Short mmCIF file of C-alpha atoms in Angstrom, two decimals:
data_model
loop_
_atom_site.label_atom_id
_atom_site.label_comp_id
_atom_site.label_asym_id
_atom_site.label_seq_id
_atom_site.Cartn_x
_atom_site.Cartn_y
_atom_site.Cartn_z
CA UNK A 34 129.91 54.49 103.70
CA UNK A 35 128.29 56.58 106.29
CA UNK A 36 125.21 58.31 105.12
CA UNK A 37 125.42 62.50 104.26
CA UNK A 38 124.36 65.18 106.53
CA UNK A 39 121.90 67.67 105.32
CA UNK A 40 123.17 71.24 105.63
CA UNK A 41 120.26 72.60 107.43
CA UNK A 42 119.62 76.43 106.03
CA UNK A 43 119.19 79.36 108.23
CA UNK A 44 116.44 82.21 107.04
CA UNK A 45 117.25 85.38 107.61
CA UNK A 46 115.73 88.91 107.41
CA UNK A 47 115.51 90.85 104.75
CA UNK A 48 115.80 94.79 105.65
CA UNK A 49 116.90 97.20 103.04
CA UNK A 50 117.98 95.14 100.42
CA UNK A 51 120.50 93.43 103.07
CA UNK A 52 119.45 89.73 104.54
CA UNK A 53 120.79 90.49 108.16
CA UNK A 54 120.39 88.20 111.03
CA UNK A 55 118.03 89.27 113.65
CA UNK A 56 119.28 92.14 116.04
CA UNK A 57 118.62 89.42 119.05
CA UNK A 58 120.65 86.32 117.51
CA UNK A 59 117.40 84.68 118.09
CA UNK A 60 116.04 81.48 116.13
CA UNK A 61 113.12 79.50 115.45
CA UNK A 62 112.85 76.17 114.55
CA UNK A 63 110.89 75.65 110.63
CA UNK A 64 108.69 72.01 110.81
CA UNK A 65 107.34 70.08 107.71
CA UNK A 66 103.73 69.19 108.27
CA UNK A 67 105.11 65.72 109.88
CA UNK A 68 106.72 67.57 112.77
CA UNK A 69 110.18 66.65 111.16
CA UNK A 70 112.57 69.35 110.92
CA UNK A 71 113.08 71.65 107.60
CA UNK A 72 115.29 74.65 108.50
CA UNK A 73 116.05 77.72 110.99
CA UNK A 74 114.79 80.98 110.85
CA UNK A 75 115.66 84.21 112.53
CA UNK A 76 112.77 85.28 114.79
CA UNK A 77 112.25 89.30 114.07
CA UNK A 78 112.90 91.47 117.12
CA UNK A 79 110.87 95.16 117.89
CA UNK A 80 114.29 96.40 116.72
CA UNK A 81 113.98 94.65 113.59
CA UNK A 82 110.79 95.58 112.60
CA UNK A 83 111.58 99.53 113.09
CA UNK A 84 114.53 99.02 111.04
CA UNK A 85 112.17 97.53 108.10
CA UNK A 86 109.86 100.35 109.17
CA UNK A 87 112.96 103.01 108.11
CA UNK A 88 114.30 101.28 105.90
CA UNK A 89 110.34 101.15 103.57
CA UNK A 90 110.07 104.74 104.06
CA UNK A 91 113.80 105.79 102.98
CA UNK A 92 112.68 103.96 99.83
CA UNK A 93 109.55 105.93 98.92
CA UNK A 94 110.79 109.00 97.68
CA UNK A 95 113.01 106.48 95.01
CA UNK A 96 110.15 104.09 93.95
CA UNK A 97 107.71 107.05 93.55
CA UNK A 98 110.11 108.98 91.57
CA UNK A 99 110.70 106.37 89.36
CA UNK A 100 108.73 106.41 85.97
CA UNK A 101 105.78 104.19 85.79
CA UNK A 102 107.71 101.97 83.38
CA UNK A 103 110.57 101.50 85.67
CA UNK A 104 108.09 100.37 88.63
CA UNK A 105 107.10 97.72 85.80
CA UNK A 106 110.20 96.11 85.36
CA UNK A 107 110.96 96.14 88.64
CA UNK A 108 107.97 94.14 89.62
CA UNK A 109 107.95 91.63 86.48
CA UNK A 110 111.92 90.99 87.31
CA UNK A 111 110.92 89.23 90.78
CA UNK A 112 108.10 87.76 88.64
CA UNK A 113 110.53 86.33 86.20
CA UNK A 114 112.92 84.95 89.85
CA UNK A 115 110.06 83.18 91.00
CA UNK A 116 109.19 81.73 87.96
CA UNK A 117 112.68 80.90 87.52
CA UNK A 118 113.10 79.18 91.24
CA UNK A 119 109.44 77.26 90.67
CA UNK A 120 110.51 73.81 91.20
CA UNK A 121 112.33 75.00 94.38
CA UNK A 122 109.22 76.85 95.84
CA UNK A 123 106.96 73.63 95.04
CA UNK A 124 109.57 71.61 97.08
CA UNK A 125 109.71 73.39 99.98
CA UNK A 126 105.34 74.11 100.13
CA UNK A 127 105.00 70.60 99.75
CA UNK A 128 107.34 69.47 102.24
CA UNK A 129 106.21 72.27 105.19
CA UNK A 130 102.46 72.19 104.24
CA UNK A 131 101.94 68.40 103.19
CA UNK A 132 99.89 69.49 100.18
CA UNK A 133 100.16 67.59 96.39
CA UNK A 134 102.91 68.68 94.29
CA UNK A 135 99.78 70.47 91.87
CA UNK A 136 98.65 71.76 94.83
CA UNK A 137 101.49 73.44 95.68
CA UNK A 138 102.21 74.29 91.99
CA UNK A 139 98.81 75.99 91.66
CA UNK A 140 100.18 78.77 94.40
CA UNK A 141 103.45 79.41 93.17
CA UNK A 142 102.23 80.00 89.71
CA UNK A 143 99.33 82.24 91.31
CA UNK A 144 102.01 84.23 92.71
CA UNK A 145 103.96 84.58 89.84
CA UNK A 146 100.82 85.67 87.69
CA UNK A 147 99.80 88.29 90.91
CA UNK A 148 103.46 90.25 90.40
CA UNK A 149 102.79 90.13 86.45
CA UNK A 150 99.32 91.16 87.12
CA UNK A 151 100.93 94.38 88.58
CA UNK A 152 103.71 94.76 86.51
CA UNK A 153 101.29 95.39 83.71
CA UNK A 154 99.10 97.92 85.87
CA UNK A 155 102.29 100.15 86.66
CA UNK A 156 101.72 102.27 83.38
CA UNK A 157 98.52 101.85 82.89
CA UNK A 158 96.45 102.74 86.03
CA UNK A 159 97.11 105.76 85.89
CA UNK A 160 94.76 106.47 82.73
CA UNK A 161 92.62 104.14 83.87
CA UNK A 162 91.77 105.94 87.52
CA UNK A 163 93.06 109.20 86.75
CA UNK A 164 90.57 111.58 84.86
CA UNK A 165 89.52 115.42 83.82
CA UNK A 166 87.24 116.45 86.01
CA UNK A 167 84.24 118.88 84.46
CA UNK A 168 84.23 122.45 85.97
CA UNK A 169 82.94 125.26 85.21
CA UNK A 170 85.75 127.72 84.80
CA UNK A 171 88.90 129.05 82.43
CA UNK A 172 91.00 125.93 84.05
CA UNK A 173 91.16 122.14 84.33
CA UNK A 174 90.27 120.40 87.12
CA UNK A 175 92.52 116.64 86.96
CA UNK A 176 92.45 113.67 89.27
CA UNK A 177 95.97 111.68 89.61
CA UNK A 178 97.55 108.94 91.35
CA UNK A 179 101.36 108.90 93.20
CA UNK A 180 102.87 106.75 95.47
CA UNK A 181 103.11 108.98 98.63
CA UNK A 182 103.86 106.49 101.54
CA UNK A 183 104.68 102.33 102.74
CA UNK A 184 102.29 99.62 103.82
CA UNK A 185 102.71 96.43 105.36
CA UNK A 186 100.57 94.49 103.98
CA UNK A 187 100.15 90.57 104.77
CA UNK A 188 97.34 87.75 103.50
CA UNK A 189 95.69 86.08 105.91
CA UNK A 190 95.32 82.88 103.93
CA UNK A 191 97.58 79.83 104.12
CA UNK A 192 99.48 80.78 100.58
CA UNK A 193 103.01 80.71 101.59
CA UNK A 194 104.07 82.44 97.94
CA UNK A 195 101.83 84.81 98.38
CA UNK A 196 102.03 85.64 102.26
CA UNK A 197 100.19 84.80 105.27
CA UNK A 198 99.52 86.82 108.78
CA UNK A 199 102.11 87.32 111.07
CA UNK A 200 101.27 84.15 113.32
CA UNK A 201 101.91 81.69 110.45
CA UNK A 202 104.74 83.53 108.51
CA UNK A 203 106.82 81.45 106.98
CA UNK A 204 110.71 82.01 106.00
CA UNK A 205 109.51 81.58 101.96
CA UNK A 206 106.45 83.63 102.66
CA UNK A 207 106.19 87.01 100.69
CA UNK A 208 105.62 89.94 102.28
CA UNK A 209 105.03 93.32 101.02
CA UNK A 210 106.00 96.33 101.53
CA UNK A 211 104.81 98.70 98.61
CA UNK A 212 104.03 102.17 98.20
CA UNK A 213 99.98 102.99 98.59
CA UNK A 214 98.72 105.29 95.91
CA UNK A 215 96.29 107.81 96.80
CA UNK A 216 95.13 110.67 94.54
CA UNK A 217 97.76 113.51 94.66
CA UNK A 218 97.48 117.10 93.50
CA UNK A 219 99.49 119.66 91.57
CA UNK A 220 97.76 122.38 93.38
CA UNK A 221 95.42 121.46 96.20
CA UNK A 222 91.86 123.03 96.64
CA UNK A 223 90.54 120.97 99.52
CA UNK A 224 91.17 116.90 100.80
CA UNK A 225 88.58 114.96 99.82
CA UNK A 226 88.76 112.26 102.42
CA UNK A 227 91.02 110.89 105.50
CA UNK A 228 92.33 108.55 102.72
CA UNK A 229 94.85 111.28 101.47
CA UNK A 230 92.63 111.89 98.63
CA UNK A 231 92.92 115.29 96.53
CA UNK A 232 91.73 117.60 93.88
CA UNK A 233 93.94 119.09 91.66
CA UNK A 234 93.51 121.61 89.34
CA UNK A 235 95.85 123.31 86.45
CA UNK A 236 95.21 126.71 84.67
CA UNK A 237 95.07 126.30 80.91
CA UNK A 238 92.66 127.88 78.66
CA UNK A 239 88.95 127.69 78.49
#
């Protein structure tokens, strides 16, 4: 009996909740840490990344307007998928990066506790950086925080569950792109700082 062929996986893109293949039909070979071969991945064009670009920003006006509750579940349900795919994730780091199987098991399950981590922040932050500011005046002066725009954001260390720069991304490698959270204002007096940062301030009475 002959022996089986592997069926070699191809990685592609994911861009608004669609896993296209790269606008160029280009490739790049995926290497274990013995050189051997693991799978293909699509290799990102300019195009690509301004259609990630759009496609984060078309999504901030619906992840901001959803309750802080919603944002939650959102973020513990791809929790609960990684936990769920574990064994896979530990297969896959151990065969690209050569590390031990605990090794390997120790990121995956840091990854999974980092999206619990803020899962459990989503409804909570907001008490705990939010606050009434003392004035002196017939009005209340209140400090709040809403998602107002999308980041990129990337780890430079070798975690492959938890994402790594650009130059060493890998196909299983999680990359971010969240909405930043700057104070916000129901009626601005003045911007605090280049950071987006804002006073607000509500009548009510003294």
């Amino acid at each position: 009996m002959s022996k089986r062929l592997a069926v070699p996986k191809t990685y592609k893109l994911a861009i608004g909740g669609a896993f296209p293949r790269s606008e160029s039909g280009r490739t790049y070979e995926v290497l274990s840490a013995k050189g051997t071969f693991l799978a293909n991945a699509a290799k990102g064009s300019r195009k690509d990344a301004r259609d990630a670009v759009v496609a984060a920003r078309a999504a901030v006006k619906g992840w901001s307007g959803a309750t802080a509750y919603n944002r939650g579940q959102v973020l513990y349900r791809v929790a609960e998928v990684l936990e769920g795919r574990r064994a896979q994730f530990i297969d896959e780091i151990v065969a690209q990066e050569g590390v031990s199987s605990a090794a390997a098991g120790a990121q995956v399950d840091e990854a999974v506790d980092l999206w619990v981590w803020y899962a459990g922040w989503c409804d909570k932050y907001a008490q705990v950086a939010g606050n009434a500011n003392p004035v002196s005046g017939p009005y209340f002066n209140i400090s709040f925080r809403n998602p107002l725009a999308s980041l990129r954001l990337s780890r430079r260390r070798t975690l492959r569950c938890l994402g790594s720069s650009p130059s060493s991304l890998r196909p299983w490698s999680l990359v971010t792109l969240s909405s930043c959270s700057p104070v916000n204002s129901i009626r601005s007096l003045r911007s605090a700082s280049p950071r987006c940062s804002r006073r607000a301030t509500c009548q009510g009475e003294s």
